[in-house]
PDB file of C-alpha atoms in Angstrom:
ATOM      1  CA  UNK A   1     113.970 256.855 143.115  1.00 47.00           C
ATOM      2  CA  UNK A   2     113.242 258.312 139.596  1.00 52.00           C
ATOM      3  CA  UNK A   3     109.791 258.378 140.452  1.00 50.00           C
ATOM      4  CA  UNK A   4     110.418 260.594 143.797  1.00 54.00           C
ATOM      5  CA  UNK A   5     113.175 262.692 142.444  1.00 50.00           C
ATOM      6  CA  UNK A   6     110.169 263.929 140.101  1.00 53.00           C
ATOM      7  CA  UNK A   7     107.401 264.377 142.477  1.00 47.00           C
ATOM      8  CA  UNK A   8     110.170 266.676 144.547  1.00 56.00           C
ATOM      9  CA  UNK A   9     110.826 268.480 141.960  1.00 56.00           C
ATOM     10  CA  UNK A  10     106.690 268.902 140.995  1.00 50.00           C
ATOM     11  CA  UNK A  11     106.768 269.735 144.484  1.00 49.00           C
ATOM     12  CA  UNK A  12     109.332 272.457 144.553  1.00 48.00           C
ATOM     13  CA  UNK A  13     107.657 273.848 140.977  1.00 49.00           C
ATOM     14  CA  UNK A  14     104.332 274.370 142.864  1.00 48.00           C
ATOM     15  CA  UNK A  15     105.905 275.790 146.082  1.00 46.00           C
ATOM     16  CA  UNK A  16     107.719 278.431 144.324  1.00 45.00           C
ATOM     17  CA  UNK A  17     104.792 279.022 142.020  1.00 45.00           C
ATOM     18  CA  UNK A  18     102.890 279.784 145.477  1.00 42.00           C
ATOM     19  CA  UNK A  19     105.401 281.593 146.309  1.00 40.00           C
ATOM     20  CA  UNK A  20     105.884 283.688 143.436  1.00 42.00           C
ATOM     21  CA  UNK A  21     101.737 284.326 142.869  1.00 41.00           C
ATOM     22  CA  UNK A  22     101.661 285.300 146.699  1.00 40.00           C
ATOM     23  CA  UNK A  23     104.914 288.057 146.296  1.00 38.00           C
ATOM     24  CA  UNK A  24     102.584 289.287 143.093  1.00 39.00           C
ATOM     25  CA  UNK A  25      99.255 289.771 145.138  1.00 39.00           C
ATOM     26  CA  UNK A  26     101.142 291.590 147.928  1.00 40.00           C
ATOM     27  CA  UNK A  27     102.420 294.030 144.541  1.00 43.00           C
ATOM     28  CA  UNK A  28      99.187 294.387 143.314  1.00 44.00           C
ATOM     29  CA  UNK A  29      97.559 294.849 146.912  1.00 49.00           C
ATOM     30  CA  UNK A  30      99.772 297.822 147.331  1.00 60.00           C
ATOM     31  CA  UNK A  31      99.641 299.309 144.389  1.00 59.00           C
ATOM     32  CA  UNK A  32      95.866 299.358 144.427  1.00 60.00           C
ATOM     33  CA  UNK A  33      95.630 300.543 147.805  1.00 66.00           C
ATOM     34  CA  UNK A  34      98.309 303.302 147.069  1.00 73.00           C
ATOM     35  CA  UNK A  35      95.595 304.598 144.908  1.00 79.00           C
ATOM     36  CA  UNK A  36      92.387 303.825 146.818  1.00 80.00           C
ATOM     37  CA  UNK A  37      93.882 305.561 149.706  1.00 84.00           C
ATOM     38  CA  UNK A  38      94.078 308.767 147.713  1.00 87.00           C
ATOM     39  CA  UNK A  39      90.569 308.609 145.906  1.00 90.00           C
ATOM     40  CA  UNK A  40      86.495 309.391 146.324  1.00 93.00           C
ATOM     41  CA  UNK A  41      84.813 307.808 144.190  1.00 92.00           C
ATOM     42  CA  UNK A  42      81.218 308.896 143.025  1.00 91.00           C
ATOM     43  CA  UNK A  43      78.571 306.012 142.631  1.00 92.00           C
ATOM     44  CA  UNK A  44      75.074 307.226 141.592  1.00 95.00           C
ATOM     45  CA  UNK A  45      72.426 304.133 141.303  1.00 95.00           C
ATOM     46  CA  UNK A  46      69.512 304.712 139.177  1.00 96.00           C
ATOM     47  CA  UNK A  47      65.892 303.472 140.588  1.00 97.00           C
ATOM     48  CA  UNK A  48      65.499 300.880 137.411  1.00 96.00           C
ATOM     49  CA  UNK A  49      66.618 300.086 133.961  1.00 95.00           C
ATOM     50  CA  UNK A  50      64.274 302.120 132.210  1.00 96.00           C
ATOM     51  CA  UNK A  51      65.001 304.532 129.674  1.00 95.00           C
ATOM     52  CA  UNK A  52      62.929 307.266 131.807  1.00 96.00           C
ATOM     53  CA  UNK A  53      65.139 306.362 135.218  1.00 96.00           C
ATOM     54  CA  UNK A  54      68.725 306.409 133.806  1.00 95.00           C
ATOM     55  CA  UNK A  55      67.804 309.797 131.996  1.00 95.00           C
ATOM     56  CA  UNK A  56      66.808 310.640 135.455  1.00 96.00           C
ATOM     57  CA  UNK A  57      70.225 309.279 136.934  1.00 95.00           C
ATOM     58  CA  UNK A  58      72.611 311.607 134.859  1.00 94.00           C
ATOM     59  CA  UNK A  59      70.271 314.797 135.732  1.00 95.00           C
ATOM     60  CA  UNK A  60      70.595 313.427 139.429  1.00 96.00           C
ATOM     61  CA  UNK A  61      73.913 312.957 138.794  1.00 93.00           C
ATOM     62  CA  UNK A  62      74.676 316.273 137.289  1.00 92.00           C
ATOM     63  CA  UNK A  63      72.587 318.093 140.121  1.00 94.00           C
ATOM     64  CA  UNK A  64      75.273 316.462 142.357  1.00 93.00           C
ATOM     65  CA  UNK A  65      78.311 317.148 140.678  1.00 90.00           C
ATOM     66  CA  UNK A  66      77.648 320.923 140.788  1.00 90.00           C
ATOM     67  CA  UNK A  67      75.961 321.221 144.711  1.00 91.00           C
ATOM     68  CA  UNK A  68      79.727 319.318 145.111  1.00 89.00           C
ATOM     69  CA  UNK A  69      81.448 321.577 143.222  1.00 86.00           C
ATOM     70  CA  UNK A  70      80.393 324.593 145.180  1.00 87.00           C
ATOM     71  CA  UNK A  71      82.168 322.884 148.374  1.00 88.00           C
ATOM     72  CA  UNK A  72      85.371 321.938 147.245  1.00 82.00           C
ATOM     73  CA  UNK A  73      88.061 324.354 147.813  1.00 80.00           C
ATOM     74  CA  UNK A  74      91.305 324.727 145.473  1.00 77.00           C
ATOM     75  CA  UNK A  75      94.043 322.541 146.727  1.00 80.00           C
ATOM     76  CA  UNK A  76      91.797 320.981 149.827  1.00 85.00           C
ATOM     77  CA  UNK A  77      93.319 317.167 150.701  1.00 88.00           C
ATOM     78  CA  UNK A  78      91.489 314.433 150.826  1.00 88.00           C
ATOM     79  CA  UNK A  79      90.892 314.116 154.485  1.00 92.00           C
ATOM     80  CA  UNK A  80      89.665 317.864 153.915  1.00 92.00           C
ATOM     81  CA  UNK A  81      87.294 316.962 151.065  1.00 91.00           C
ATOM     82  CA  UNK A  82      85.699 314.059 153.287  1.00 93.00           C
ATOM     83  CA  UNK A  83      85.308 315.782 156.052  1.00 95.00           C
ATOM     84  CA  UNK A  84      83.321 318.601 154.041  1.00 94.00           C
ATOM     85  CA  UNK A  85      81.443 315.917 152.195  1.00 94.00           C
ATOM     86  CA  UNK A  86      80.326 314.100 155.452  1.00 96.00           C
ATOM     87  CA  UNK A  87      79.514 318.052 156.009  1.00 96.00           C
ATOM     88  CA  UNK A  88      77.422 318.483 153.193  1.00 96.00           C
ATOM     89  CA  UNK A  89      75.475 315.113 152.736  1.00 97.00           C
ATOM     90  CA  UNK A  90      71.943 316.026 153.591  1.00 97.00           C
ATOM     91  CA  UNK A  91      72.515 319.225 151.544  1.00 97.00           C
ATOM     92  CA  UNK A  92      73.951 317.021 149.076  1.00 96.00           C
ATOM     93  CA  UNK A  93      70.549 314.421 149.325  1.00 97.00           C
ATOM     94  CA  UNK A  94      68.225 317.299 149.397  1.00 97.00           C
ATOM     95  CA  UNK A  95      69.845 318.807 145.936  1.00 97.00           C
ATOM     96  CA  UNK A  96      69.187 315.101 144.219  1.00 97.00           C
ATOM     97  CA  UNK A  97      66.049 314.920 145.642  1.00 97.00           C
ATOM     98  CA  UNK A  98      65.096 318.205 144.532  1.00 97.00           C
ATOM     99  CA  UNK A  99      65.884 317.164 140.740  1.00 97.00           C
ATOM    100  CA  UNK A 100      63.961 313.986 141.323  1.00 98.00           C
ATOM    101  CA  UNK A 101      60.733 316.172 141.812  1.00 97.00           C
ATOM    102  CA  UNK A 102      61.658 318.895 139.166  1.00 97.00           C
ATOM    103  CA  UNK A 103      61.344 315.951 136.513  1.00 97.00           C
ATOM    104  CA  UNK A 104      58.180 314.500 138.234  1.00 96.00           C
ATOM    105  CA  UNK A 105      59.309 311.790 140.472  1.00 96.00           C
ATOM    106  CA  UNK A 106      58.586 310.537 144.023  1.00 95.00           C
ATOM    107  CA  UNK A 107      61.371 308.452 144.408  1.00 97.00           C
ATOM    108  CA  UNK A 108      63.472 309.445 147.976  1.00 96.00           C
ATOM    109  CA  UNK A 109      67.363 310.114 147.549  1.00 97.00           C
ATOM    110  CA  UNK A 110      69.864 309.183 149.861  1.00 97.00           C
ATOM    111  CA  UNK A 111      73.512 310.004 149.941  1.00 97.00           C
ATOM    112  CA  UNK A 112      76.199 308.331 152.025  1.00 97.00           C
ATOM    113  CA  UNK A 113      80.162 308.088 152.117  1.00 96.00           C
ATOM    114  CA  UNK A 114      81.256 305.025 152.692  1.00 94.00           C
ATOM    115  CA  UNK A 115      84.672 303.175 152.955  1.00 92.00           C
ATOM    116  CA  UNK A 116      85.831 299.881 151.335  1.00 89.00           C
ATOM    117  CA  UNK A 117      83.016 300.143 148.445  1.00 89.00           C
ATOM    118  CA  UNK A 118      84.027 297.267 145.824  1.00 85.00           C
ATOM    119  CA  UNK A 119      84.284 298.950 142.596  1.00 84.00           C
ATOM    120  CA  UNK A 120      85.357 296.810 139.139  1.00 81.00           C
ATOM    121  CA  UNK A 121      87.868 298.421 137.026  1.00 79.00           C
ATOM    122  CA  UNK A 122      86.685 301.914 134.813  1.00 81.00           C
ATOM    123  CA  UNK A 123      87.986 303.665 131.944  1.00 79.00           C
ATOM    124  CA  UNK A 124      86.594 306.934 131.324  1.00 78.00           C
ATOM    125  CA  UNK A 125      87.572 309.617 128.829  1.00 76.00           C
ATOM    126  CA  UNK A 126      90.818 310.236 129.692  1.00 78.00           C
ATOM    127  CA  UNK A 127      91.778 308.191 132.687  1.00 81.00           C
ATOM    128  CA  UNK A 128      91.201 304.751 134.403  1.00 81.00           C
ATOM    129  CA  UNK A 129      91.098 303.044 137.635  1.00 82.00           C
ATOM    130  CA  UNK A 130      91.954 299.736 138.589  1.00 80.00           C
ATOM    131  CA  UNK A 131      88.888 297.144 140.563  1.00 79.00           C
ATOM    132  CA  UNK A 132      88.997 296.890 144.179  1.00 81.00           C
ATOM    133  CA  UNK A 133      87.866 298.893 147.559  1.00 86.00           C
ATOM    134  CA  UNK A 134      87.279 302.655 147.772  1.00 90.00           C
ATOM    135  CA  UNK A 135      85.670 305.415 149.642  1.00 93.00           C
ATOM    136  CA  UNK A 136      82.632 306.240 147.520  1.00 94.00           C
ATOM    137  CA  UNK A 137      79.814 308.794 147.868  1.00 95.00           C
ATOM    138  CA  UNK A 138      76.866 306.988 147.184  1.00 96.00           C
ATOM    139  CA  UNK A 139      73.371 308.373 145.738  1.00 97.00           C
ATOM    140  CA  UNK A 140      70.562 305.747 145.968  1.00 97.00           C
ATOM    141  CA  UNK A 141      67.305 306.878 144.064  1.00 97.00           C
ATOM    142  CA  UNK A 142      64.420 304.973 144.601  1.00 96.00           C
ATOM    143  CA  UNK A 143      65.121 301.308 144.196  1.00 95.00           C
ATOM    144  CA  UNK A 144      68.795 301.800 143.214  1.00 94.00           C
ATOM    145  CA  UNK A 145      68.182 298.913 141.269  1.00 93.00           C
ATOM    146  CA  UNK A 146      69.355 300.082 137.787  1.00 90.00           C
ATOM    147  CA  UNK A 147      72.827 300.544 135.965  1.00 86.00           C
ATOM    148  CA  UNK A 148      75.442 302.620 137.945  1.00 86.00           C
ATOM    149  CA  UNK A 149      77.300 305.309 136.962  1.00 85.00           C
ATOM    150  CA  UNK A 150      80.894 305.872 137.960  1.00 82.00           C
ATOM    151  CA  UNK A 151      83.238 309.035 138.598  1.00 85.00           C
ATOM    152  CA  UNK A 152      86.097 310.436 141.003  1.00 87.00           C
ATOM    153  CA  UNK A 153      85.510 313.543 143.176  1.00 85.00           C
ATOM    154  CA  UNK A 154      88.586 313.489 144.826  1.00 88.00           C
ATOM    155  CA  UNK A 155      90.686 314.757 142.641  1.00 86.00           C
ATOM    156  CA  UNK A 156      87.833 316.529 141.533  1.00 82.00           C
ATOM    157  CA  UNK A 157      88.320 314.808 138.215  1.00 81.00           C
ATOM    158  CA  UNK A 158      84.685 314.685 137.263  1.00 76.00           C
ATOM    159  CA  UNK A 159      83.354 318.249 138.195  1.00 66.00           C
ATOM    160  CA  UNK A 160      82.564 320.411 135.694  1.00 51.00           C
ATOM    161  CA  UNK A 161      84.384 323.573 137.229  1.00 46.00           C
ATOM    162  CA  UNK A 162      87.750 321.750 136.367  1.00 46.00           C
ATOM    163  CA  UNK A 163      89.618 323.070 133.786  1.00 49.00           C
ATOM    164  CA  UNK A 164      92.889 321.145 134.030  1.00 63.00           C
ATOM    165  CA  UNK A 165      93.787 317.831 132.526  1.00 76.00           C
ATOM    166  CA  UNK A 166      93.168 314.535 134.363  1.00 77.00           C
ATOM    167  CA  UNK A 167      97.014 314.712 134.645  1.00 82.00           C
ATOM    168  CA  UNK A 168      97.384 317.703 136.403  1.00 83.00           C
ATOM    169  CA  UNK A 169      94.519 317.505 138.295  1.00 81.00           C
ATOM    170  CA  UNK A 170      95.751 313.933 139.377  1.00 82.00           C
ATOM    171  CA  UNK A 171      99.389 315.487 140.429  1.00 83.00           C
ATOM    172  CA  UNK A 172      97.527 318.139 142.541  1.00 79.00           C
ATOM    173  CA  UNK A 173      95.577 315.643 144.586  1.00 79.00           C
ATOM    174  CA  UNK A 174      98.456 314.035 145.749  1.00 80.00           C
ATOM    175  CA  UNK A 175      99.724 311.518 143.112  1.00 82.00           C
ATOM    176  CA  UNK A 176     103.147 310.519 142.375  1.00 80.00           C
ATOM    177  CA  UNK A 177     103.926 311.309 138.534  1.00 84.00           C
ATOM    178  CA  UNK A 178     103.965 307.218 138.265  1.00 76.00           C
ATOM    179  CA  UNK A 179     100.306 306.894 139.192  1.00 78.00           C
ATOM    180  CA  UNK A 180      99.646 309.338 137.010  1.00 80.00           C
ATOM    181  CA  UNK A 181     101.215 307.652 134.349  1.00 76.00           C
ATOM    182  CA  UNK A 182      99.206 304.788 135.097  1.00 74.00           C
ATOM    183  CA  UNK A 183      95.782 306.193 135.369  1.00 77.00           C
ATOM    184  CA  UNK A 184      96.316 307.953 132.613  1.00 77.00           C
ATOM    185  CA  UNK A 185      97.441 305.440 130.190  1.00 69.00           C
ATOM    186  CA  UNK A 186     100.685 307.053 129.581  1.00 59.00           C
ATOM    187  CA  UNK A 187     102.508 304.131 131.456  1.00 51.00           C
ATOM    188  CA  UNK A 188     102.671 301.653 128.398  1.00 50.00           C
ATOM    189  CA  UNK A 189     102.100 298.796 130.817  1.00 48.00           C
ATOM    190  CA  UNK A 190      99.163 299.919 132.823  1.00 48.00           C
ATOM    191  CA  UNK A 191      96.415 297.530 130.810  1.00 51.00           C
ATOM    192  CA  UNK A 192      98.610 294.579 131.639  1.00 50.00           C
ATOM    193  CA  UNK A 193      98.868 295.825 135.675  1.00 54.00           C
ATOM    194  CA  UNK A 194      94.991 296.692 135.714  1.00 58.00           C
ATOM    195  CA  UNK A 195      93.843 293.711 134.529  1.00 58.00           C
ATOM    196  CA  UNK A 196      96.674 291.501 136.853  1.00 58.00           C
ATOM    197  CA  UNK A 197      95.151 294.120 139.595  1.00 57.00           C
ATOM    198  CA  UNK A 198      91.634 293.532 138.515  1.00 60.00           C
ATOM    199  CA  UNK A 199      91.806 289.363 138.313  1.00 61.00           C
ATOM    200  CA  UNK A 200      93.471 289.271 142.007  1.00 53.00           C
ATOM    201  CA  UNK A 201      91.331 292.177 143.606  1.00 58.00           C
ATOM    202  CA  UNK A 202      88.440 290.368 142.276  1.00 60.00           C
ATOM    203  CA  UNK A 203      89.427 286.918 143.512  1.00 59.00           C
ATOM    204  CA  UNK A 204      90.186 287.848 147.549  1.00 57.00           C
ATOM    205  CA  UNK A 205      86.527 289.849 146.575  1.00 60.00           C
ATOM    206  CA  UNK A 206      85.533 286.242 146.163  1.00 61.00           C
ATOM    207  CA  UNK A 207      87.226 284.769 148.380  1.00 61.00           C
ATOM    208  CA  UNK A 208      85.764 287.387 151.388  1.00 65.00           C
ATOM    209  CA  UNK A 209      82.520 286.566 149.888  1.00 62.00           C
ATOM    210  CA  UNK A 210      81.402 290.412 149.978  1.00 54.00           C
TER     211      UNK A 210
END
């Protein structure tokens, strides 16, 4: 009796651990796709590892940033913004591949938007977003075999005609002044959720086998 008494209550002790990890997923689920929903993401692949290609990736990269800069317009939503980008892409694939043969190369360029792009969790200067699925424009040089480089162009939080703060910029583009908080560190807890977002986005990544 002693013996099943215990097993019941192992029993119970695993099914509300179940219980408890799958209430947390469906958290972290929605609060990741509260802010995937209201972000493109820029992915630029380099050809190779070599010191001569990722140079070449941040000029590519920079070309890009400023063709996409002269699209955007002030206070454009995102539906807006992807609908110029899907616009712009060839003009978009012909600036990168334009750069590629300024500095010599015969690599070819494309550029695509594409949805539910897995992406691992990214701190830059003054921000940071959690892993899982986003829209991201993609530039492929060459190979796209080398290192990646990361950024957001919707908010436009990685153009250089920006001049306000990730913040504000953030608030403009539709977030709610508690994602900003988050992204921007200034929510005390946000390394503990990223990181509790990160380890489940990255398991059902697993788990999908994508």
């Amino acid at each position: 009796m002693t013996q099943s008494k215990t097993l019941r209550r192992w029993e119970l002790a695993l099914l509300l651990g179940v219980a408890i990890a799958a209430l947390a997923g469906v958290w972290l689920d929605r609060s990741q796709a509260a802010l995937s929903d209201q972000v493109i993401r820029l992915h630029v692949l380099a050809n190779s590892d070599s010191e001569t290609d990722q140079a070449l990736k941040l000029k590519v990269r920079d070309r890009v940033l400023g063709e996409a800069s002269e699209y955007f317009v002030p206070g454009a939503t995102l539906e807006e913004t992807r609908e110029t980008l899907t616009d712009h892409l060839a003009d978009l694939a012909a600036a990168a591949a334009d750069q590629v043969a300024e500095e010599g190369y015969r690599y070819p360029v494309t550029v695509s938007l594409e949805d539910n792009y897995w992406f691992p969790t990214k701190e830059y200067t003054d921000f940071a977003l959690p892993a899982g699925n986003y829209t991201a424009l993609r530039v492929v040089i060459g190979e796209g075999g080398g290192q990646n480089w990361w950024c957001v162009v919707f908010p436009p939080l990685c153009l250089g005609s920006v001049s306000e703060t990730a913040a504000q910029t953030a608030l403009s583009g539709g977030f709610s002044q508690d994602q900003v908080s988050l992204i921007t560190g200034e929510d005390q807890g946000y390394v503990v959720k990223f990181k509790a977002i990160e380890l489940w986005e990255e398991f059902q990544h697993w788990l999908s086998g994508t």
